[in-house]
Amino acid sequence: MVKKLSLSILLFLTGCGFYPIDSGFIDPVFAPYVEEYKGDKFLYLNISSIRKVSIVFKTLDTGLAGMCEMTGFVDRITNKNKIFYRHIFIDPNHWYTLSDLDQKLLIYHELGHCDLDLDHTDNFTIMNPFGLDSKTFILQPSYYLDLLFYQGQ
């Protein structure tokens, strides 16, 4: 009976797209881009780790390709944000229309929010709210990575 109940719960949780919300789970589809991001972050900032963030597929009703969602509160004593969970949601309908380089730029953009605490910029950078066109990025990748990683410094 216990075995059947455990299996039923496991199937229910995985069948509904459940993942441990604070686990830092990264869908294997995104793992190569996250590893490349870590390598670039080390190259530019000498830091090889990223904050604990989950990256999963989720259909977004907003029309966005992706979004970073942070859950927490503002500490009234220090007036600083206390973030408990960081999640990146990528819309699968949008993801599979992107080139490999555009997929990388989308992950870098969302990690710019969730890992580097960056806001959108109005100029042509990876943090532009409409993204950076891969044709523009490919002309000067080190320039745009400089802007991404040093923007938060």
CSV table of N, CA and C in Angstrom, one decimal:
chain,number,residue,atom,x,y,z
A,1,MET,N,0.8,-1.2,0.0
A,1,MET,CA,0.0,0.0,0.0
A,1,MET,C,0.9,1.3,0.0
A,2,VAL,N,1.9,1.3,0.9
A,2,VAL,CA,2.8,2.4,0.9
A,2,VAL,C,3.5,2.6,-0.4
A,3,LYS,N,4.0,1.5,-1.0
A,3,LYS,CA,4.7,1.6,-2.3
A,3,LYS,C,3.8,2.2,-3.3
A,4,LYS,N,2.5,1.8,-3.4
A,4,LYS,CA,1.6,2.3,-4.4
A,4,LYS,C,1.3,3.8,-4.2
A,5,LEU,N,1.2,4.2,-2.9
A,5,LEU,CA,0.9,5.6,-2.5
A,5,LEU,C,2.1,6.4,-2.9
A,6,SER,N,3.3,6.0,-2.6
A,6,SER,CA,4.5,6.7,-3.0
A,6,SER,C,4.6,6.9,-4.5
A,7,LEU,N,4.4,5.8,-5.2
A,7,LEU,CA,4.4,5.9,-6.7
A,7,LEU,C,3.4,6.8,-7.2
A,8,SER,N,2.2,6.8,-6.7
A,8,SER,CA,1.1,7.7,-7.1
A,8,SER,C,1.5,9.1,-6.9
A,9,ILE,N,2.0,9.4,-5.7
A,9,ILE,CA,2.4,10.8,-5.4
A,9,ILE,C,3.5,11.2,-6.4
A,10,LEU,N,4.5,10.4,-6.6
A,10,LEU,CA,5.6,10.7,-7.5
A,10,LEU,C,5.1,11.0,-8.9
A,11,LEU,N,4.2,10.1,-9.4
A,11,LEU,CA,3.6,10.3,-10.7
A,11,LEU,C,2.8,11.6,-10.8
A,12,PHE,N,2.0,11.9,-9.7
A,12,PHE,CA,1.2,13.1,-9.7
A,12,PHE,C,2.1,14.4,-9.7
A,13,LEU,N,3.2,14.4,-8.9
A,13,LEU,CA,4.1,15.5,-8.8
A,13,LEU,C,4.8,15.7,-10.2
A,14,THR,N,5.4,14.7,-10.7
A,14,THR,CA,6.1,14.8,-12.0
A,14,THR,C,5.2,15.0,-13.2
A,15,GLY,N,4.0,14.4,-13.1
A,15,GLY,CA,3.1,14.6,-14.2
A,15,GLY,C,2.5,16.0,-14.3
A,16,CYS,N,2.5,16.7,-13.3
A,16,CYS,CA,2.0,18.1,-13.3
A,16,CYS,C,3.1,19.1,-13.5
A,17,GLY,N,4.3,18.7,-13.8
A,17,GLY,CA,5.4,19.6,-14.0
A,17,GLY,C,6.0,20.2,-12.8
A,18,PHE,N,5.7,19.5,-11.6
A,18,PHE,CA,6.2,19.9,-10.4
A,18,PHE,C,7.8,19.8,-10.3
A,19,TYR,N,8.4,20.7,-9.7
A,19,TYR,CA,9.9,20.6,-9.5
A,19,TYR,C,10.1,21.2,-8.1
A,20,PRO,N,11.1,20.8,-7.4
A,20,PRO,CA,11.3,21.4,-6.0
A,20,PRO,C,11.6,22.9,-6.2
A,21,ILE,N,10.8,23.7,-5.7
A,21,ILE,CA,10.8,25.1,-6.1
A,21,ILE,C,12.1,25.8,-5.6
A,22,ASP,N,12.8,25.3,-4.6
A,22,ASP,CA,14.0,26.0,-4.2
A,22,ASP,C,15.2,25.1,-4.5
A,23,SER,N,15.1,24.2,-5.4
A,23,SER,CA,16.2,23.2,-5.6
A,23,SER,C,17.3,23.7,-6.5
A,24,GLY,N,17.1,24.8,-7.2
A,24,GLY,CA,18.0,25.2,-8.2
A,24,GLY,C,18.0,24.2,-9.4
A,25,PHE,N,16.9,23.6,-9.6
A,25,PHE,CA,16.7,22.7,-10.8
A,25,PHE,C,16.9,23.4,-12.1
A,26,ILE,N,17.7,22.9,-13.0
A,26,ILE,CA,17.9,23.4,-14.3
A,26,ILE,C,17.5,22.3,-15.3
A,27,ASP,N,16.5,22.6,-16.1
A,27,ASP,CA,16.1,21.6,-17.1
A,27,ASP,C,17.3,21.3,-18.0
A,28,PRO,N,17.5,20.1,-18.3
A,28,PRO,CA,18.7,19.7,-19.1
A,28,PRO,C,18.8,20.4,-20.4
A,29,VAL,N,17.7,20.9,-21.0
A,29,VAL,CA,17.7,21.6,-22.3
A,29,VAL,C,18.6,22.9,-22.1
A,30,PHE,N,18.5,23.5,-20.9
A,30,PHE,CA,19.2,24.8,-20.7
A,30,PHE,C,20.6,24.6,-20.1
A,31,ALA,N,21.0,23.4,-19.7
A,31,ALA,CA,22.2,23.2,-19.0
A,31,ALA,C,23.5,23.6,-19.8
A,32,PRO,N,23.5,23.4,-21.1
A,32,PRO,CA,24.7,23.8,-21.9
A,32,PRO,C,24.9,25.3,-21.9
A,33,TYR,N,23.8,26.0,-21.9
A,33,TYR,CA,23.9,27.5,-21.9
A,33,TYR,C,24.3,28.0,-20.6
A,34,VAL,N,23.8,27.4,-19.5
A,34,VAL,CA,24.2,27.8,-18.2
A,34,VAL,C,25.7,27.5,-17.9
A,35,GLU,N,26.2,26.4,-18.4
A,35,GLU,CA,27.6,26.1,-18.3
A,35,GLU,C,28.4,27.1,-19.0
A,36,GLU,N,28.0,27.5,-20.2
A,36,GLU,CA,28.7,28.5,-21.0
A,36,GLU,C,28.7,29.8,-20.3
A,37,TYR,N,27.5,30.2,-19.7
A,37,TYR,CA,27.4,31.4,-19.0
A,37,TYR,C,28.4,31.4,-17.8
A,38,LYS,N,28.5,30.3,-17.1
A,38,LYS,CA,29.4,30.2,-15.9
A,38,LYS,C,30.8,30.4,-16.4
A,39,GLY,N,31.2,29.8,-17.6
A,39,GLY,CA,32.5,30.0,-18.1
A,39,GLY,C,32.8,31.4,-18.4
A,40,ASP,N,31.8,32.1,-19.1
A,40,ASP,CA,32.0,33.5,-19.4
A,40,ASP,C,32.0,34.4,-18.2
A,41,LYS,N,31.2,34.0,-17.2
A,41,LYS,CA,31.2,34.8,-15.9
A,41,LYS,C,32.6,34.7,-15.2
A,42,PHE,N,33.2,33.5,-15.3
A,42,PHE,CA,34.5,33.3,-14.7
A,42,PHE,C,35.5,34.1,-15.5
A,43,LEU,N,35.4,34.1,-16.8
A,43,LEU,CA,36.4,34.8,-17.6
A,43,LEU,C,36.4,36.3,-17.3
A,44,TYR,N,35.2,36.9,-17.1
A,44,TYR,CA,35.0,38.3,-16.9
A,44,TYR,C,35.1,38.8,-15.5
A,45,LEU,N,34.6,37.9,-14.6
A,45,LEU,CA,34.5,38.4,-13.2
A,45,LEU,C,35.3,37.5,-12.2
A,46,ASN,N,35.9,36.4,-12.7
A,46,ASN,CA,36.6,35.5,-11.9
A,46,ASN,C,35.7,34.8,-10.9
A,47,ILE,N,34.5,34.6,-11.2
A,47,ILE,CA,33.5,34.0,-10.4
A,47,ILE,C,32.9,32.9,-11.2
A,48,SER,N,33.0,31.6,-10.8
A,48,SER,CA,32.5,30.5,-11.6
A,48,SER,C,31.1,30.0,-11.2
A,49,SER,N,30.6,30.5,-10.1
A,49,SER,CA,29.3,30.0,-9.6
A,49,SER,C,28.2,31.0,-10.0
A,50,ILE,N,26.9,30.5,-9.9
A,50,ILE,CA,25.8,31.4,-10.1
A,50,ILE,C,24.9,31.2,-8.8
A,51,ARG,N,24.0,32.2,-8.7
A,51,ARG,CA,23.1,32.1,-7.5
A,51,ARG,C,22.2,30.9,-7.8
A,52,LYS,N,21.6,30.4,-6.7
A,52,LYS,CA,20.7,29.2,-6.8
A,52,LYS,C,19.4,29.7,-7.6
A,53,VAL,N,19.3,29.2,-8.8
A,53,VAL,CA,18.1,29.6,-9.6
A,53,VAL,C,17.6,28.3,-10.3
A,54,SER,N,16.3,28.2,-10.4
A,54,SER,CA,15.7,27.2,-11.2
A,54,SER,C,15.4,27.7,-12.6
A,55,ILE,N,15.6,26.9,-13.6
A,55,ILE,CA,15.3,27.3,-15.0
A,55,ILE,C,14.5,26.1,-15.6
A,56,VAL,N,13.2,26.5,-15.9
A,56,VAL,CA,12.3,25.5,-16.4
A,56,VAL,C,11.4,26.0,-17.5
A,57,PHE,N,10.8,25.2,-18.3
A,57,PHE,CA,9.8,25.6,-19.3
A,57,PHE,C,8.5,25.9,-18.6
A,58,LYS,N,7.8,26.9,-19.0
A,58,LYS,CA,6.5,27.3,-18.6
A,58,LYS,C,5.9,28.1,-19.6
A,59,THR,N,4.6,27.8,-20.0
A,59,THR,CA,3.9,28.6,-21.0
A,59,THR,C,3.6,30.0,-20.3
A,60,LEU,N,4.0,31.0,-20.9
A,60,LEU,CA,3.8,32.4,-20.4
A,60,LEU,C,2.7,33.1,-21.2
A,61,ASP,N,1.7,33.5,-20.4
A,61,ASP,CA,0.6,34.1,-21.0
A,61,ASP,C,0.9,35.6,-21.4
A,62,THR,N,2.0,36.0,-21.0
A,62,THR,CA,2.4,37.4,-21.2
A,62,THR,C,2.9,37.7,-22.6
A,63,GLY,N,3.2,36.7,-23.4
A,63,GLY,CA,3.8,36.9,-24.7
A,63,GLY,C,5.3,37.0,-24.6
A,64,LEU,N,5.9,36.9,-23.4
A,64,LEU,CA,7.3,37.0,-23.3
A,64,LEU,C,8.0,35.7,-23.6
A,65,ALA,N,9.2,35.8,-24.0
A,65,ALA,CA,10.0,34.5,-24.3
A,65,ALA,C,10.5,33.9,-23.0
A,66,GLY,N,10.8,34.8,-22.0
A,66,GLY,CA,11.3,34.3,-20.7
A,66,GLY,C,11.1,35.3,-19.7
A,67,MET,N,11.2,34.9,-18.4
A,67,MET,CA,11.1,35.8,-17.3
A,67,MET,C,11.8,35.3,-16.1
A,68,CYS,N,12.3,36.2,-15.4
A,68,CYS,CA,13.0,35.9,-14.1
A,68,CYS,C,12.0,36.3,-13.0
A,69,GLU,N,11.7,35.4,-12.1
A,69,GLU,CA,10.8,35.7,-11.0
A,69,GLU,C,11.5,35.4,-9.7
A,70,MET,N,11.5,36.4,-8.8
A,70,MET,CA,12.2,36.3,-7.5
A,70,MET,C,11.1,36.5,-6.4
A,71,THR,N,11.2,35.6,-5.4
A,71,THR,CA,10.3,35.6,-4.3
A,71,THR,C,11.1,36.0,-3.1
A,72,GLY,N,10.6,36.9,-2.3
A,72,GLY,CA,11.3,37.3,-1.1
A,72,GLY,C,10.5,38.5,-0.4
A,73,PHE,N,11.3,39.3,0.3
A,73,PHE,CA,10.7,40.4,1.0
A,73,PHE,C,11.8,41.5,1.2
A,74,VAL,N,11.3,42.6,1.6
A,74,VAL,CA,12.3,43.7,2.0
A,74,VAL,C,12.5,43.7,3.5
A,75,ASP,N,13.7,43.6,3.9
A,75,ASP,CA,14.0,43.6,5.4
A,75,ASP,C,13.9,45.0,5.8
A,76,ARG,N,13.0,45.3,6.8
A,76,ARG,CA,12.7,46.6,7.2
A,76,ARG,C,13.8,47.3,8.0
A,77,ILE,N,14.6,46.5,8.6
A,77,ILE,CA,15.7,47.0,9.4
A,77,ILE,C,16.9,47.5,8.4
A,78,THR,N,17.2,46.6,7.5
A,78,THR,CA,18.4,47.0,6.6
A,78,THR,C,17.9,47.6,5.3
A,79,ASN,N,16.6,47.5,5.0
A,79,ASN,CA,16.0,48.1,3.8
A,79,ASN,C,16.6,47.4,2.5
A,80,LYS,N,17.0,46.1,2.7
A,80,LYS,CA,17.5,45.4,1.6
A,80,LYS,C,16.6,44.2,1.2
A,81,ASN,N,16.6,43.8,0.0
A,81,ASN,CA,15.8,42.7,-0.5
A,81,ASN,C,16.4,41.4,0.1
A,82,LYS,N,15.5,40.5,0.6
A,82,LYS,CA,15.9,39.2,1.0
A,82,LYS,C,15.2,38.2,0.0
A,83,ILE,N,15.9,37.7,-0.9
A,83,ILE,CA,15.4,36.8,-1.9
A,83,ILE,C,15.5,35.4,-1.5
A,84,PHE,N,14.3,34.7,-1.5
A,84,PHE,CA,14.3,33.2,-1.1
A,84,PHE,C,14.5,32.4,-2.4
A,85,TYR,N,13.7,32.7,-3.4
A,85,TYR,CA,13.7,31.8,-4.6
A,85,TYR,C,13.9,32.6,-5.8
A,86,ARG,N,14.7,32.1,-6.8
A,86,ARG,CA,14.9,32.7,-8.1
A,86,ARG,C,14.5,31.7,-9.1
A,87,HIS,N,13.7,32.1,-10.0
A,87,HIS,CA,13.2,31.2,-11.1
A,87,HIS,C,13.3,31.8,-12.4
A,88,ILE,N,13.7,31.1,-13.4
A,88,ILE,CA,13.6,31.6,-14.8
A,88,ILE,C,12.6,30.6,-15.5
A,89,PHE,N,11.6,31.3,-16.1
A,89,PHE,CA,10.6,30.5,-16.8
A,89,PHE,C,10.9,30.9,-18.3
A,90,ILE,N,10.9,29.8,-19.1
A,90,ILE,CA,11.1,30.0,-20.6
A,90,ILE,C,9.9,29.4,-21.3
A,91,ASP,N,9.3,30.2,-22.1
A,91,ASP,CA,8.1,29.8,-22.9
A,91,ASP,C,8.6,28.8,-24.0
A,92,PRO,N,8.1,27.6,-23.9
A,92,PRO,CA,8.5,26.6,-24.9
A,92,PRO,C,8.1,26.9,-26.3
A,93,ASN,N,6.9,27.6,-26.5
A,93,ASN,CA,6.5,27.9,-27.8
A,93,ASN,C,7.4,28.9,-28.5
A,94,HIS,N,8.0,29.8,-27.7
A,94,HIS,CA,9.0,30.8,-28.2
A,94,HIS,C,10.3,30.1,-28.4
A,95,TRP,N,10.8,29.4,-27.4
A,95,TRP,CA,12.1,28.8,-27.3
A,95,TRP,C,12.4,28.0,-28.6
A,96,TYR,N,11.5,27.2,-29.0
A,96,TYR,CA,11.8,26.3,-30.2
A,96,TYR,C,11.8,27.0,-31.5
A,97,THR,N,11.5,28.3,-31.5
A,97,THR,CA,11.5,29.1,-32.8
A,97,THR,C,12.9,29.8,-32.9
A,98,LEU,N,13.7,29.8,-31.8
A,98,LEU,CA,14.9,30.6,-31.8
A,98,LEU,C,16.1,29.8,-32.3
A,99,SER,N,17.1,30.5,-32.9
A,99,SER,CA,18.3,29.8,-33.2
A,99,SER,C,19.1,29.5,-32.0
A,100,ASP,N,20.1,28.7,-32.1
A,100,ASP,CA,21.0,28.3,-31.0
A,100,ASP,C,21.5,29.6,-30.3
A,101,LEU,N,22.0,30.5,-31.1
A,101,LEU,CA,22.6,31.7,-30.5
A,101,LEU,C,21.5,32.6,-29.8
A,102,ASP,N,20.4,32.7,-30.4
A,102,ASP,CA,19.3,33.4,-29.7
A,102,ASP,C,18.8,32.8,-28.4
A,103,GLN,N,18.9,31.4,-28.4
A,103,GLN,CA,18.5,30.7,-27.2
A,103,GLN,C,19.6,31.1,-26.1
A,104,LYS,N,20.8,31.1,-26.5
A,104,LYS,CA,21.9,31.4,-25.5
A,104,LYS,C,21.7,32.9,-25.0
A,105,LEU,N,21.4,33.8,-25.9
A,105,LEU,CA,21.2,35.2,-25.5
A,105,LEU,C,20.0,35.3,-24.6
A,106,LEU,N,19.0,34.5,-24.8
A,106,LEU,CA,17.8,34.6,-23.9
A,106,LEU,C,18.2,34.1,-22.5
A,107,ILE,N,18.9,33.0,-22.4
A,107,ILE,CA,19.3,32.5,-21.1
A,107,ILE,C,20.3,33.5,-20.4
A,108,TYR,N,21.2,34.1,-21.2
A,108,TYR,CA,22.1,35.1,-20.6
A,108,TYR,C,21.3,36.3,-20.1
A,109,HIS,N,20.3,36.7,-20.9
A,109,HIS,CA,19.4,37.8,-20.5
A,109,HIS,C,18.7,37.6,-19.1
A,110,GLU,N,18.1,36.4,-19.1
A,110,GLU,CA,17.4,36.1,-17.8
A,110,GLU,C,18.3,35.8,-16.6
A,111,LEU,N,19.5,35.3,-16.9
A,111,LEU,CA,20.5,35.2,-15.8
A,111,LEU,C,21.0,36.5,-15.4
A,112,GLY,N,21.0,37.5,-16.4
A,112,GLY,CA,21.4,38.8,-16.0
A,112,GLY,C,20.5,39.4,-14.9
A,113,HIS,N,19.2,39.0,-15.0
A,113,HIS,CA,18.3,39.4,-14.0
A,113,HIS,C,18.5,38.6,-12.7
A,114,CYS,N,18.4,37.3,-12.8
A,114,CYS,CA,18.3,36.4,-11.7
A,114,CYS,C,19.6,36.2,-11.0
A,115,ASP,N,20.7,36.2,-11.7
A,115,ASP,CA,22.0,36.0,-11.2
A,115,ASP,C,22.8,37.3,-10.8
A,116,LEU,N,22.7,38.3,-11.8
A,116,LEU,CA,23.5,39.5,-11.6
A,116,LEU,C,22.7,40.6,-11.0
A,117,ASP,N,21.3,40.4,-10.8
A,117,ASP,CA,20.4,41.5,-10.4
A,117,ASP,C,20.4,42.7,-11.3
A,118,LEU,N,20.5,42.5,-12.6
A,118,LEU,CA,20.4,43.6,-13.5
A,118,LEU,C,19.0,43.9,-13.9
A,119,ASP,N,18.8,45.2,-14.2
A,119,ASP,CA,17.5,45.6,-14.8
A,119,ASP,C,17.7,45.7,-16.3
A,120,HIS,N,16.6,46.0,-17.0
A,120,HIS,CA,16.6,46.2,-18.4
A,120,HIS,C,17.4,47.5,-18.7
A,121,THR,N,18.0,47.6,-19.9
A,121,THR,CA,18.7,48.8,-20.4
A,121,THR,C,18.0,49.3,-21.6
A,122,ASP,N,18.1,50.6,-21.9
A,122,ASP,CA,17.5,51.1,-23.1
A,122,ASP,C,18.4,51.0,-24.3
A,123,ASN,N,19.7,50.7,-24.1
A,123,ASN,CA,20.6,50.6,-25.2
A,123,ASN,C,20.7,49.2,-25.8
A,124,PHE,N,21.5,49.0,-26.8
A,124,PHE,CA,21.7,47.7,-27.5
A,124,PHE,C,22.6,46.9,-26.6
A,125,THR,N,22.1,46.1,-25.7
A,125,THR,CA,22.9,45.2,-24.9
A,125,THR,C,22.0,43.9,-24.7
A,126,ILE,N,22.6,43.0,-24.1
A,126,ILE,CA,21.9,41.7,-23.8
A,126,ILE,C,20.7,42.0,-22.9
A,127,MET,N,20.8,43.1,-22.1
A,127,MET,CA,19.8,43.4,-21.1
A,127,MET,C,18.7,44.3,-21.7
A,128,ASN,N,18.7,44.5,-23.0
A,128,ASN,CA,17.6,45.3,-23.6
A,128,ASN,C,16.3,44.4,-23.5
A,129,PRO,N,15.2,45.1,-23.1
A,129,PRO,CA,14.0,44.3,-22.9
A,129,PRO,C,13.5,43.5,-24.1
A,130,PHE,N,13.9,43.9,-25.3
A,130,PHE,CA,13.5,43.2,-26.5
A,130,PHE,C,14.6,42.2,-26.9
A,131,GLY,N,15.7,42.1,-26.1
A,131,GLY,CA,16.8,41.2,-26.4
A,131,GLY,C,17.7,41.8,-27.4
A,132,LEU,N,18.8,41.2,-27.6
A,132,LEU,CA,19.9,41.6,-28.5
A,132,LEU,C,19.8,40.7,-29.7
A,133,ASP,N,19.7,41.2,-30.9
A,133,ASP,CA,19.7,40.4,-32.1
A,133,ASP,C,21.0,39.7,-32.2
A,134,SER,N,21.0,38.4,-32.5
A,134,SER,CA,22.2,37.6,-32.6
A,134,SER,C,23.1,38.0,-33.7
A,135,LYS,N,22.6,38.7,-34.8
A,135,LYS,CA,23.4,39.2,-35.8
A,135,LYS,C,24.3,40.4,-35.3
A,136,THR,N,23.7,41.1,-34.4
A,136,THR,CA,24.5,42.2,-33.8
A,136,THR,C,25.5,41.6,-32.8
A,137,PHE,N,25.1,40.7,-32.0
A,137,PHE,CA,26.0,40.1,-31.0
A,137,PHE,C,27.2,39.5,-31.7
A,138,ILE,N,27.0,38.7,-32.7
A,138,ILE,CA,28.1,38.0,-33.4
A,138,ILE,C,29.2,38.9,-33.9
A,139,LEU,N,28.9,40.1,-34.2
A,139,LEU,CA,29.9,41.1,-34.7
A,139,LEU,C,30.9,41.4,-33.6
A,140,GLN,N,30.5,41.5,-32.4
A,140,GLN,CA,31.4,41.9,-31.3
A,140,GLN,C,31.0,41.2,-30.0
A,141,PRO,N,31.1,39.9,-29.9
A,141,PRO,CA,30.6,39.2,-28.7
A,141,PRO,C,31.3,39.6,-27.4
A,142,SER,N,32.6,39.8,-27.5
A,142,SER,CA,33.3,40.2,-26.2
A,142,SER,C,32.8,41.6,-25.7
A,143,TYR,N,32.5,42.5,-26.6
A,143,TYR,CA,32.0,43.8,-26.3
A,143,TYR,C,30.6,43.7,-25.5
A,144,TYR,N,29.7,42.8,-26.0
A,144,TYR,CA,28.4,42.7,-25.4
A,144,TYR,C,28.5,41.9,-24.1
A,145,LEU,N,29.5,41.0,-24.0
A,145,LEU,CA,29.7,40.2,-22.7
A,145,LEU,C,30.3,41.2,-21.7
A,146,ASP,N,31.2,42.0,-22.1
A,146,ASP,CA,31.7,43.1,-21.2
A,146,ASP,C,30.6,43.9,-20.6
A,147,LEU,N,29.7,44.3,-21.5
A,147,LEU,CA,28.6,45.2,-21.0
A,147,LEU,C,27.7,44.4,-20.0
A,148,LEU,N,27.5,43.1,-20.3
A,148,LEU,CA,26.6,42.3,-19.4
A,148,LEU,C,27.3,42.1,-18.0
A,149,PHE,N,28.5,41.6,-18.0
A,149,PHE,CA,29.1,41.3,-16.8
A,149,PHE,C,29.6,42.5,-16.0
A,150,TYR,N,30.0,43.5,-16.6
A,150,TYR,CA,30.5,44.7,-15.9
A,150,TYR,C,29.4,45.7,-15.6
A,151,GLN,N,28.2,45.5,-16.1
A,151,GLN,CA,27.1,46.4,-15.8
A,151,GLN,C,26.8,46.4,-14.4
A,152,GLY,N,26.8,45.2,-13.7
A,152,GLY,CA,26.4,45.1,-12.4
A,152,GLY,C,27.6,45.4,-11.4
A,153,GLN,N,28.7,45.7,-11.9
A,153,GLN,CA,29.9,46.0,-11.0
A,153,GLN,C,30.0,47.4,-10.6
